[in-house]
PDB file of C-alpha atoms in Angstrom:
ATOM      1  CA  UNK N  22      93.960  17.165 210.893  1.00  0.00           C
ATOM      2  CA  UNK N  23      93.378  18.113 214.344  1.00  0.00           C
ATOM      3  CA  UNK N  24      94.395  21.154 215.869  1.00  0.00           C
ATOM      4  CA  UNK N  25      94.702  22.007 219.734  1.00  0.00           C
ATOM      5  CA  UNK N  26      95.427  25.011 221.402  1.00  0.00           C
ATOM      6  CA  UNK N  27      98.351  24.267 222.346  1.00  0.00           C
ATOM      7  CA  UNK N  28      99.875  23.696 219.225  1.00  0.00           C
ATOM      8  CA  UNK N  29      98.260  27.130 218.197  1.00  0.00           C
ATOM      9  CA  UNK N  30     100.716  29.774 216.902  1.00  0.00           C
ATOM     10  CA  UNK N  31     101.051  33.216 218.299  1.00  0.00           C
ATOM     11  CA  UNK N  32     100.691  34.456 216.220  1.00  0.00           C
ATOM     12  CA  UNK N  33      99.519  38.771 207.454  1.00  0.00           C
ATOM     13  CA  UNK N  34      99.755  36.246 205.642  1.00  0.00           C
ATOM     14  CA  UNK N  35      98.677  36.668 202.078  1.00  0.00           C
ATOM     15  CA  UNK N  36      97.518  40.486 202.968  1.00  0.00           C
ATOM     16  CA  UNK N  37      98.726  43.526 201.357  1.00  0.00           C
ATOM     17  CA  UNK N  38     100.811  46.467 202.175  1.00  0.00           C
ATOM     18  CA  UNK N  39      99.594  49.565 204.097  1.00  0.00           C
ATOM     19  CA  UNK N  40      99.279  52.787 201.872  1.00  0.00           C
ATOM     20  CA  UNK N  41      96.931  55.088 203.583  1.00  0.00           C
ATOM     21  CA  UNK N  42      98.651  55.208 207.153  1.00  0.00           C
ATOM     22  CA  UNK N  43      95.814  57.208 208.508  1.00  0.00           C
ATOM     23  CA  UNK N  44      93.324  54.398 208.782  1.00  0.00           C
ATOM     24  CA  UNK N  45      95.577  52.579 211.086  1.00  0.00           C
ATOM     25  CA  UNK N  46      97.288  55.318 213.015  1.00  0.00           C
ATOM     26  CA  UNK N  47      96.312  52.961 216.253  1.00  0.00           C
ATOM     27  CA  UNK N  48      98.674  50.534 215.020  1.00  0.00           C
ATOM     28  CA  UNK N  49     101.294  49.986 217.355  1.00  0.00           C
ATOM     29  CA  UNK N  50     104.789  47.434 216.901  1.00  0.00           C
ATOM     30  CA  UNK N  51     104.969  45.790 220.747  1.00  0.00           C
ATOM     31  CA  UNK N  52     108.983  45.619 221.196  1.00  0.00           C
ATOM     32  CA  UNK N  53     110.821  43.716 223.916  1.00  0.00           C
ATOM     33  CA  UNK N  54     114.459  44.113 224.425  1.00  0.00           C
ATOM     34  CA  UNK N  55     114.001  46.217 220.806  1.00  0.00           C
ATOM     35  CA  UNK N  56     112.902  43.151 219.056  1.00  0.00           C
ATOM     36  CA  UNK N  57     109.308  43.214 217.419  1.00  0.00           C
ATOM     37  CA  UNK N  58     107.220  40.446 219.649  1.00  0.00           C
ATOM     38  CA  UNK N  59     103.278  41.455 218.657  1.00  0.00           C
ATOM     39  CA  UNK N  60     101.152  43.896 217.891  1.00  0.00           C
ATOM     40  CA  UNK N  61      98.826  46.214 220.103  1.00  0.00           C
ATOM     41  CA  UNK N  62      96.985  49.049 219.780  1.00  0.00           C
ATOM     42  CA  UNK N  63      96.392  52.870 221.080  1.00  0.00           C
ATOM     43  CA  UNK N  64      93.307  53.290 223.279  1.00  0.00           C
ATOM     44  CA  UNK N  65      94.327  56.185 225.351  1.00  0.00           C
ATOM     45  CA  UNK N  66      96.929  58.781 225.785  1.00  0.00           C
ATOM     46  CA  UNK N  67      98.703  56.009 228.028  1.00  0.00           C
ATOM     47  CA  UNK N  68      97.095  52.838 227.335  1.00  0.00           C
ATOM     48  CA  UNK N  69      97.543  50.252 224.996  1.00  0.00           C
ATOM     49  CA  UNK N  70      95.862  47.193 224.338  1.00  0.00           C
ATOM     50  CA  UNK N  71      97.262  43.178 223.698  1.00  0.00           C
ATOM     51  CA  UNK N  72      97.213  40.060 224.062  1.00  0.00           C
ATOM     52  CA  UNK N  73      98.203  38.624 227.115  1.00  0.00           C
ATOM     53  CA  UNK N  74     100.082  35.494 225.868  1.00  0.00           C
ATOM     54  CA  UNK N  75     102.359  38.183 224.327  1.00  0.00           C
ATOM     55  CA  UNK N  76     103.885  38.478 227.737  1.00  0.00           C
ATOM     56  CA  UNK N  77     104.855  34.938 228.516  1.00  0.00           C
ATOM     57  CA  UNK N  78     108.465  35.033 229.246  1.00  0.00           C
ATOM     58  CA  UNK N  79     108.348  38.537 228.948  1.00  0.00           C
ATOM     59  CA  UNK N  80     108.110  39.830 232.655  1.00  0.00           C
ATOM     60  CA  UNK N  81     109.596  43.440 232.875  1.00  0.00           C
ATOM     61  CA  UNK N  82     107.678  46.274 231.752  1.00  0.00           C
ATOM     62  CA  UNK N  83     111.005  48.369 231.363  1.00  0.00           C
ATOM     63  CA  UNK N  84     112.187  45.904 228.552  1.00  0.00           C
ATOM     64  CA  UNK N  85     108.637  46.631 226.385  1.00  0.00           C
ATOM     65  CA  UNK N  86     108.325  49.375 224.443  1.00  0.00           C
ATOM     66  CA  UNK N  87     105.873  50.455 221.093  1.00  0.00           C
ATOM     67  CA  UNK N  88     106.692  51.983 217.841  1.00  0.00           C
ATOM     68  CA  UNK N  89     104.079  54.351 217.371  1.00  0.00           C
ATOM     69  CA  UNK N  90     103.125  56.777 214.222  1.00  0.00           C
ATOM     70  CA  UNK N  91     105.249  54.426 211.619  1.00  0.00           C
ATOM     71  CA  UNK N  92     104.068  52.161 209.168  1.00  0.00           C
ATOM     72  CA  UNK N  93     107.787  50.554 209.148  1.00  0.00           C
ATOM     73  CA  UNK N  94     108.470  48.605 212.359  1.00  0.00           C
ATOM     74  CA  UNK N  95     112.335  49.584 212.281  1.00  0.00           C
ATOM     75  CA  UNK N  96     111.831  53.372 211.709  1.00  0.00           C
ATOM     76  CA  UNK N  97     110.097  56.128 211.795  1.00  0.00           C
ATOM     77  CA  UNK N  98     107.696  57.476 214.312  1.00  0.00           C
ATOM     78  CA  UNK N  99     108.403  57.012 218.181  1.00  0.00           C
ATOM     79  CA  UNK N 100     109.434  54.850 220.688  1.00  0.00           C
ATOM     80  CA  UNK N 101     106.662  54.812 223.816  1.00  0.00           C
ATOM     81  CA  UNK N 102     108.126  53.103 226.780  1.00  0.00           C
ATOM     82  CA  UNK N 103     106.441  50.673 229.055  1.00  0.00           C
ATOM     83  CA  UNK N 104     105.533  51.814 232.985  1.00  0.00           C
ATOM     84  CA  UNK N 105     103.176  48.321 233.907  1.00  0.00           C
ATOM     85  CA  UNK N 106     101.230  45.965 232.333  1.00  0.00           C
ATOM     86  CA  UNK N 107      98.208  43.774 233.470  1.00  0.00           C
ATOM     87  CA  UNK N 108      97.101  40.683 232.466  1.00  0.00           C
ATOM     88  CA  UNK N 109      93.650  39.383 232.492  1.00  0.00           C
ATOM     89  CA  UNK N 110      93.745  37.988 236.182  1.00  0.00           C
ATOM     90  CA  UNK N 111      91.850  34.374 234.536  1.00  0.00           C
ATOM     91  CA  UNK N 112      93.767  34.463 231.435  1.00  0.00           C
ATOM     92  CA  UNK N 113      94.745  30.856 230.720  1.00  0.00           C
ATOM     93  CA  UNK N 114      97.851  30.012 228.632  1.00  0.00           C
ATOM     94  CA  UNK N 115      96.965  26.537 227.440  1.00  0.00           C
ATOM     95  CA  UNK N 116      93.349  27.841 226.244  1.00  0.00           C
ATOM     96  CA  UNK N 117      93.808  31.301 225.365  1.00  0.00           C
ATOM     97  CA  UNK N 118      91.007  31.874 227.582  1.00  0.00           C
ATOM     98  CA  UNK N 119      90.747  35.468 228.696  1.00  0.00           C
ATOM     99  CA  UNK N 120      93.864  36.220 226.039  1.00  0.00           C
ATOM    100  CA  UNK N 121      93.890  40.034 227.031  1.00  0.00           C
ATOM    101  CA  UNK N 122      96.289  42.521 228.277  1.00  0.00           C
ATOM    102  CA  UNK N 123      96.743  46.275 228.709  1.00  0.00           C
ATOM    103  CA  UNK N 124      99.713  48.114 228.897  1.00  0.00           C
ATOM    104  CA  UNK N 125      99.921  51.688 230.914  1.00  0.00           C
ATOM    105  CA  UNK N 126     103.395  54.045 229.441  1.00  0.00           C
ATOM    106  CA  UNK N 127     105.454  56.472 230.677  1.00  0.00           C
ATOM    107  CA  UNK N 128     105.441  58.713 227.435  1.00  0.00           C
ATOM    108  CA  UNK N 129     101.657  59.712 226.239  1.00  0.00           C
ATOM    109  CA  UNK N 130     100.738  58.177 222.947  1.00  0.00           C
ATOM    110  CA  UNK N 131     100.583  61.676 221.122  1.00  0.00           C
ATOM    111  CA  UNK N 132     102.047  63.306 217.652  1.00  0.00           C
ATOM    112  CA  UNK N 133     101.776  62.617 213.748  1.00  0.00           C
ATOM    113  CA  UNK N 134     100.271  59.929 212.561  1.00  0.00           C
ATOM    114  CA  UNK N 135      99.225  58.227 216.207  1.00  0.00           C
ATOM    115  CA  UNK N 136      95.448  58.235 217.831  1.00  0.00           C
ATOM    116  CA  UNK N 137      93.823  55.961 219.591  1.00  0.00           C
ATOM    117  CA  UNK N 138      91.169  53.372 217.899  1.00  0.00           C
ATOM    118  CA  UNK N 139      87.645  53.419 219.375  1.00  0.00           C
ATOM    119  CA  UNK N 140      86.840  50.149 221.692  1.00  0.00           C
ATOM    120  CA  UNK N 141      83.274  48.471 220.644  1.00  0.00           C
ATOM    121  CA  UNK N 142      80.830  49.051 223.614  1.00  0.00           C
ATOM    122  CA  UNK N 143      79.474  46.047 225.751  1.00  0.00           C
ATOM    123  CA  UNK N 144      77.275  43.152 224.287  1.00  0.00           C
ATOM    124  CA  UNK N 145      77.760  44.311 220.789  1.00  0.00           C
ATOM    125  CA  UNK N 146      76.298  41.892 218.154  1.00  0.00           C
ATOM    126  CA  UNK N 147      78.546  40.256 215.805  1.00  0.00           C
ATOM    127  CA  UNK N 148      76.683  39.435 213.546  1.00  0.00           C
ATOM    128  CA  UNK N 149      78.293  36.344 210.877  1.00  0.00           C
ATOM    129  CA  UNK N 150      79.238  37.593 208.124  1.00  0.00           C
ATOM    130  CA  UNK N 151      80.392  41.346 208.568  1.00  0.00           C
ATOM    131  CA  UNK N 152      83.774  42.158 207.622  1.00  0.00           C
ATOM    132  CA  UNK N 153      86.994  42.914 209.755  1.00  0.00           C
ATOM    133  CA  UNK N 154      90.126  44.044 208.829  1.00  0.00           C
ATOM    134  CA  UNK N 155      93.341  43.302 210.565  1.00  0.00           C
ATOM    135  CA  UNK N 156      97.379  44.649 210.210  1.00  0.00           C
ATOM    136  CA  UNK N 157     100.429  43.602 211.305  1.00  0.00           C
ATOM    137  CA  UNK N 158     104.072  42.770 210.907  1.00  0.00           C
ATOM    138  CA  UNK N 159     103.610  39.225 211.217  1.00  0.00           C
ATOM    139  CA  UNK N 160     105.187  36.345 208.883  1.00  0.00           C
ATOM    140  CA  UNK N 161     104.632  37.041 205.360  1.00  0.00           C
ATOM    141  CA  UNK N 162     104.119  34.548 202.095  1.00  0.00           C
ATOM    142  CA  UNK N 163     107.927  34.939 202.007  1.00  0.00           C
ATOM    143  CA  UNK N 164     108.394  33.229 205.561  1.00  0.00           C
ATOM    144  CA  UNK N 165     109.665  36.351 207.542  1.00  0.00           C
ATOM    145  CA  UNK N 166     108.496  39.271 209.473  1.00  0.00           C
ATOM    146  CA  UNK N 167     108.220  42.034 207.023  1.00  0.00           C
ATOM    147  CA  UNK N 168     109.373  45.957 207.161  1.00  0.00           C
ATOM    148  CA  UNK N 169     105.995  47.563 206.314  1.00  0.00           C
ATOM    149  CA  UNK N 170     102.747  47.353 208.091  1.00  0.00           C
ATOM    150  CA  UNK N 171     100.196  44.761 206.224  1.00  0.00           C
ATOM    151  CA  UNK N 172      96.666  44.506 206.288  1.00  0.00           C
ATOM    152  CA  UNK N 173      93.871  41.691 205.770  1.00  0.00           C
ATOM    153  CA  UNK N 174      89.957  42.168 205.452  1.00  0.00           C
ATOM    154  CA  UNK N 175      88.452  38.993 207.296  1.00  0.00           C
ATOM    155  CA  UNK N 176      84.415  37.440 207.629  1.00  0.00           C
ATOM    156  CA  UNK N 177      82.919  37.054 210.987  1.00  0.00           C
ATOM    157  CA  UNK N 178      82.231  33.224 211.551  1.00  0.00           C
ATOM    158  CA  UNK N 179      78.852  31.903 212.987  1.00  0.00           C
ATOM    159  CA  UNK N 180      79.884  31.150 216.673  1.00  0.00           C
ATOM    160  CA  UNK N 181      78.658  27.562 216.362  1.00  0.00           C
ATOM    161  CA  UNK N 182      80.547  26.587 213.068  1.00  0.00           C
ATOM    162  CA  UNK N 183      83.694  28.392 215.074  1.00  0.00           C
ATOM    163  CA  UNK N 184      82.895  26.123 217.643  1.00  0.00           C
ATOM    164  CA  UNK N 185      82.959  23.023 215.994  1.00  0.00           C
ATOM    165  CA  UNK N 186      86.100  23.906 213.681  1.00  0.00           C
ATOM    166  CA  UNK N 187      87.916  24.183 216.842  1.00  0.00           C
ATOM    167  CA  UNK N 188      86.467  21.217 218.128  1.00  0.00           C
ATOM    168  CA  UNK N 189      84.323  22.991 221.169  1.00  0.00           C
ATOM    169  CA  UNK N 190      87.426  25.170 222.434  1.00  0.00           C
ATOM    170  CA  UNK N 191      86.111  28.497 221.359  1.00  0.00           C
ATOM    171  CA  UNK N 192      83.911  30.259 224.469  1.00  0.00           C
ATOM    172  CA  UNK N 193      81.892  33.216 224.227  1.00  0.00           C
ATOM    173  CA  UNK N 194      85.015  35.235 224.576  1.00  0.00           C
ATOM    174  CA  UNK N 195      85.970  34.365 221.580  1.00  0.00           C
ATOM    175  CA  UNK N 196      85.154  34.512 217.795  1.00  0.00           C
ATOM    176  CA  UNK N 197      86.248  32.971 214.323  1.00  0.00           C
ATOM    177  CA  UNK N 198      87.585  35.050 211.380  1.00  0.00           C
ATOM    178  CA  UNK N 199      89.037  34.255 208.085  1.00  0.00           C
ATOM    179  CA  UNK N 200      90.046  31.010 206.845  1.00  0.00           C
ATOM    180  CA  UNK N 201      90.490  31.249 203.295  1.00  0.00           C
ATOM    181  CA  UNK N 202      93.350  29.255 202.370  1.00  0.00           C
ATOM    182  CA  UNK N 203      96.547  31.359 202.098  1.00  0.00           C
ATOM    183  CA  UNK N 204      94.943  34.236 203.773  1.00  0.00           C
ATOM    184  CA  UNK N 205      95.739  35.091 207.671  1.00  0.00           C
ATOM    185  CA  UNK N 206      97.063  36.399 210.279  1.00  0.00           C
ATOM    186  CA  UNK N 207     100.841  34.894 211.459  1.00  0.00           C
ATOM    187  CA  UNK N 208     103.676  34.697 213.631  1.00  0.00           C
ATOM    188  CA  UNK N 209     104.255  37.859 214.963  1.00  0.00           C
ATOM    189  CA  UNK N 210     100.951  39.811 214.415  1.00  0.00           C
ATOM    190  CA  UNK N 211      99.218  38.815 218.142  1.00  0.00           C
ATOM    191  CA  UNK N 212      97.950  41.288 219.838  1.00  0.00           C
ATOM    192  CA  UNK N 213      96.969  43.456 216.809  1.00  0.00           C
ATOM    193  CA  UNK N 214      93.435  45.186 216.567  1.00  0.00           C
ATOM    194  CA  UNK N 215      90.439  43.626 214.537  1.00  0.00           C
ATOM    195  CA  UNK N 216      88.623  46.546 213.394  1.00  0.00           C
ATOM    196  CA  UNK N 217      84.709  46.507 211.691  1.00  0.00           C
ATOM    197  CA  UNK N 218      84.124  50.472 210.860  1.00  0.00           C
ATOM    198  CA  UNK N 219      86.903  52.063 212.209  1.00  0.00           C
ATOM    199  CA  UNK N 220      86.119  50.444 215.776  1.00  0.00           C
ATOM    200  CA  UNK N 221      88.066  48.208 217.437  1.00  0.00           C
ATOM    201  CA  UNK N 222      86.510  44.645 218.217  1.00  0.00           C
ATOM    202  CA  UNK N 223      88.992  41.847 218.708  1.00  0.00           C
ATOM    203  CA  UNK N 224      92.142  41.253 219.153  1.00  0.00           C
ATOM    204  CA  UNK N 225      94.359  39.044 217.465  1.00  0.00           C
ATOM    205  CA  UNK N 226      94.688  35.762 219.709  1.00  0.00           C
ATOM    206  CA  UNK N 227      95.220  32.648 218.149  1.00  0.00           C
ATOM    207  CA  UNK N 228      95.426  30.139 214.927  1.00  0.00           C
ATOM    208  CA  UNK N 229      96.345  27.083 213.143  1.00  0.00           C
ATOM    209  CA  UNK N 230     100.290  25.780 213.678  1.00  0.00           C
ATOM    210  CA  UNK N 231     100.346  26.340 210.192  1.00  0.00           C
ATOM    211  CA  UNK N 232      99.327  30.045 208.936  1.00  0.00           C
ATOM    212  CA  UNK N 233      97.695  30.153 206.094  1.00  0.00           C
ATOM    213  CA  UNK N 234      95.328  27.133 206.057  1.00  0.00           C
ATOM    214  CA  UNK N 235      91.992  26.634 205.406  1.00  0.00           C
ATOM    215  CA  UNK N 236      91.514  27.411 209.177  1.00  0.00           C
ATOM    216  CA  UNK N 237      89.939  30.347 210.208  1.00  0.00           C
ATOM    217  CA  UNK N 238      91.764  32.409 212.908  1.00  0.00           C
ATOM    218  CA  UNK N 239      90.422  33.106 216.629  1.00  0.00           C
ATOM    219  CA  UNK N 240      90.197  36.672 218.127  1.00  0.00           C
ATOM    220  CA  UNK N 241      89.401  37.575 221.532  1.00  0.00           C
ATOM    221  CA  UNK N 242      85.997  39.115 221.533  1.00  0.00           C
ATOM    222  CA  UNK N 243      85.980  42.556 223.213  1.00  0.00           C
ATOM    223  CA  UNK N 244      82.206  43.253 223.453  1.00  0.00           C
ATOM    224  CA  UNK N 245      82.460  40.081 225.868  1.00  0.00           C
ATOM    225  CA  UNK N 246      81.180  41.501 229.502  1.00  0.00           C
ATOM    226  CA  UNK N 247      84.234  39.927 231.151  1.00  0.00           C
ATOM    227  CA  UNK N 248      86.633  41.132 228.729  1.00  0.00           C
ATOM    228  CA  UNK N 249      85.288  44.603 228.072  1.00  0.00           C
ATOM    229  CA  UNK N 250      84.610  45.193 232.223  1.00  0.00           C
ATOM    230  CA  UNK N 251      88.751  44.143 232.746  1.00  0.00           C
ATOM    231  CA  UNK N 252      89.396  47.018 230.173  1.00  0.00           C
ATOM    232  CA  UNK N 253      87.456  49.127 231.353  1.00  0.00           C
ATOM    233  CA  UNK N 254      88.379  48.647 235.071  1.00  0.00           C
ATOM    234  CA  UNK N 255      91.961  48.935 234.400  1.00  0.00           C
ATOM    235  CA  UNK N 256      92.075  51.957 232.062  1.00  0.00           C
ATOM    236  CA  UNK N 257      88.424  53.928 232.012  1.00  0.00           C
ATOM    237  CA  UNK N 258      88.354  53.410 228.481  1.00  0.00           C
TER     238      UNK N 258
END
């Protein structure tokens, strides 16, 4: 069946739950009005990074806010509030193209259990094949958002056969992970870091209506010269 963008979700689905907190201590629940929307992550003291289409419909920076430090999106760590947030200036909502954000707070991302991840440098290789993992609080097997942070190992796709399963919508800002049927990312878990050796390198973007299809699931790619400059121009990181 064909699949188009805009019937893309925004979206662990068939993943397991989080243990070892410490691996994922960048992992951040993206609130708004106090209700979990995505996921982000901590790249600096008062930065965190998204996905842009995260923020459609959600225009006031005082109604976001993180839970940070907490493996359980309704308790536990603390509550960072948002100052401003910036979108990439070409993101496009219909394509996902340029599906980035950053988020600047008014409380510095600091205490137990919360650092930020490491951001991939530019024109980094990814190379088919290497391994990924993701986390999140997205839809579950069990058709809601779960309590406790899960997590997913995904495969790099070749660009061209991630091209061609998304019938020529994917652009060098992008890449293909996953697809093994019943395993993926879901409703809920946008935004959230992909993460090859402890270093950030994607960010969860898009995927098949349906989650957990033999599909795989498309990331924005960070090491991607427009992507990584808008980062970097907006927070030094």
């Amino acid at each position: 069946m064909r699949r188009h963008k805009q019937n893309w979700q925004p979206y662990i689905f068939g993943g397991e739950e989080v243990r070892n907190f410490s691996e994922f201590s960048y992992m951040l629940s993206m609130r708004y009005v106090d209700f979990h929307v995505c996921g982000a992550s901590v790249i600096h003291l008062k930065w965190a990074l998204t996905a842009a289409h995260c923020f459609e419909g959600h225009i006031f920076a005082d109604m976001v806010s993180f839970r940070a430090g907490s493996l359980n999106r309704f308790i536990g760590g603390k509550i960072i509030h948002a100052e401003s947030f910036f979108l990439h200036p070409n993101f496009d909502a219909a394509t996902y193209n340029n599906d980035v954000a950053v988020v600047r707070t008014i409380e510095e991302f600091s205490g137990e259990n919360i650092r930020p991840v490491p951001l991939i440098g530019f024109n980094f290789m990814l190379r088919p094949g290497l391994m990924g993992t993701i986390s999140g609080w997205g839809i579950s097997h069990e058709g809601s958002l779960p309590s406790h942070l899960q997590k997913l190992d995904l495969m790099i796709w070749n660009q061209n056969d991630c091209t061609e399963k998304w019938f020529g919508q994917i652009n060098l800002g992008m890449f293909c992970a996953g697809g093994d049927k019943g395993f993926d990312s879901c409703n809920g878990d946008s935004g959230g870091a992909l993460v090859i050796n402890g270093v950030q390198v994607g960010i969860i973007s898009a995927g098949a209506t349906d989650c957990g299809v033999s599909f795989p699931s498309v990331f924005v790619n960070i090491t991607n010269p427009i992507i990584r400059a808008f980062i970097k121009e907006r927070t030094k990181v």
